[in-house]
Short mmCIF file of C-alpha atoms in Angstrom, two decimals:
data_model
loop_
_atom_site.label_atom_id
_atom_site.label_comp_id
_atom_site.label_asym_id
_atom_site.label_seq_id
_atom_site.Cartn_x
_atom_site.Cartn_y
_atom_site.Cartn_z
CA UNK I 13 0.08 -7.06 14.15
CA UNK I 14 2.19 -8.12 17.07
CA UNK I 15 3.85 -5.74 19.52
CA UNK I 16 6.41 -6.23 22.26
CA UNK I 17 5.78 -5.46 25.90
CA UNK I 18 7.96 -2.34 25.75
CA UNK I 19 6.40 -0.97 22.52
CA UNK I 20 4.15 2.05 22.65
CA UNK I 21 0.53 1.02 21.96
CA UNK I 22 -0.41 4.52 20.81
CA UNK I 23 2.29 4.44 18.16
CA UNK I 24 0.97 1.10 16.89
CA UNK I 25 -2.56 2.51 16.76
CA UNK I 26 -1.22 5.51 14.83
CA UNK I 27 0.46 3.17 12.31
CA UNK I 28 -2.77 1.23 11.83
CA UNK I 29 -4.75 4.46 11.50
CA UNK I 30 -2.32 5.86 8.91
CA UNK I 31 -2.51 2.58 6.93
CA UNK I 32 -6.32 2.65 6.89
CA UNK I 33 -6.31 6.33 5.85
CA UNK I 34 -3.93 5.55 3.00
CA UNK I 35 -6.02 2.58 1.88
CA UNK I 36 -9.14 4.73 2.02
CA UNK I 37 -7.49 7.44 -0.07
CA UNK I 38 -6.29 4.92 -2.67
CA UNK I 39 -9.45 2.81 -3.01
CA UNK I 40 -11.97 5.55 -2.32
CA UNK I 41 -14.14 4.03 0.36
CA UNK I 42 -12.12 0.92 1.20
CA UNK I 43 -13.94 -2.30 2.05
CA UNK I 44 -13.03 -5.95 2.57
CA UNK I 45 -13.52 -6.80 -1.10
CA UNK I 46 -10.96 -4.18 -2.11
CA UNK I 47 -8.43 -5.90 0.11
CA UNK I 48 -9.35 -9.38 -1.06
CA UNK I 49 -9.17 -8.67 -4.79
CA UNK I 50 -6.29 -6.18 -4.60
CA UNK I 51 -4.19 -7.69 -1.82
CA UNK I 52 -0.98 -7.06 -3.78
CA UNK I 53 -1.72 -3.32 -3.80
CA UNK I 54 -2.57 -3.38 -0.09
CA UNK I 55 0.77 -5.08 0.63
CA UNK I 56 2.59 -2.57 -1.57
CA UNK I 57 1.02 0.31 0.34
CA UNK I 58 2.00 -1.33 3.63
CA UNK I 59 5.56 -1.76 2.36
CA UNK I 60 5.71 1.93 1.51
CA UNK I 61 4.53 2.88 5.00
CA UNK I 62 6.58 0.47 7.10
CA UNK I 63 10.15 -0.79 7.12
CA UNK I 64 11.05 -3.45 9.69
CA UNK I 65 7.93 -2.60 11.70
CA UNK I 66 8.70 1.12 11.93
CA UNK I 67 7.40 4.10 9.98
CA UNK I 68 9.32 4.44 6.74
CA UNK I 69 7.36 7.32 5.27
CA UNK I 70 5.14 9.69 7.25
CA UNK I 71 3.89 11.88 4.43
CA UNK I 72 0.59 10.73 2.93
CA UNK I 73 1.28 12.74 -0.23
CA UNK I 74 4.64 11.04 -0.76
CA UNK I 75 3.08 7.61 -0.31
CA UNK I 76 0.30 8.51 -2.75
CA UNK I 77 2.88 9.64 -5.33
CA UNK I 78 4.88 6.43 -4.91
CA UNK I 79 1.75 4.32 -5.32
CA UNK I 80 0.72 6.26 -8.44
CA UNK I 81 4.20 5.73 -9.87
CA UNK I 82 3.97 2.00 -9.19
CA UNK I 83 0.56 1.84 -10.87
CA UNK I 84 1.98 3.64 -13.92
CA UNK I 85 4.84 1.12 -14.11
CA UNK I 86 2.41 -1.78 -13.96
CA UNK I 87 0.25 -0.28 -16.72
CA UNK I 88 3.33 0.27 -18.91
CA UNK I 89 4.48 -3.32 -18.36
CA UNK I 90 1.02 -4.65 -19.27
CA UNK I 91 0.94 -2.57 -22.48
CA UNK I 92 4.43 -3.71 -23.45
CA UNK I 93 3.63 -7.36 -22.82
CA UNK I 94 0.46 -7.04 -24.91
CA UNK I 95 2.36 -5.43 -27.77
CA UNK I 96 5.02 -8.16 -27.65
CA UNK I 97 2.29 -10.81 -27.65
CA UNK I 98 0.70 -9.19 -30.70
CA UNK I 99 4.04 -9.14 -32.53
CA UNK I 100 4.68 -12.82 -31.80
CA UNK I 101 1.14 -13.85 -32.77
#
């Protein structure tokens, strides 16, 4: 993460801390392997937290609900694609 000279370092540390807390809540006890094998989810969580380098959403509960909704959409899409594949086959 890169910051400008006039940016507040404490705010940047707070953003990083909030991101790690959200990752820890989502993955349980987050580790490097979670980030390696689920990088798309880590990026999605980061996108929900930040917009143009600034906090987009401050509420952890709201972010957790948005992530759960995204996971539900992915599961639905996977089930639909499997059912379409079974119909074609």
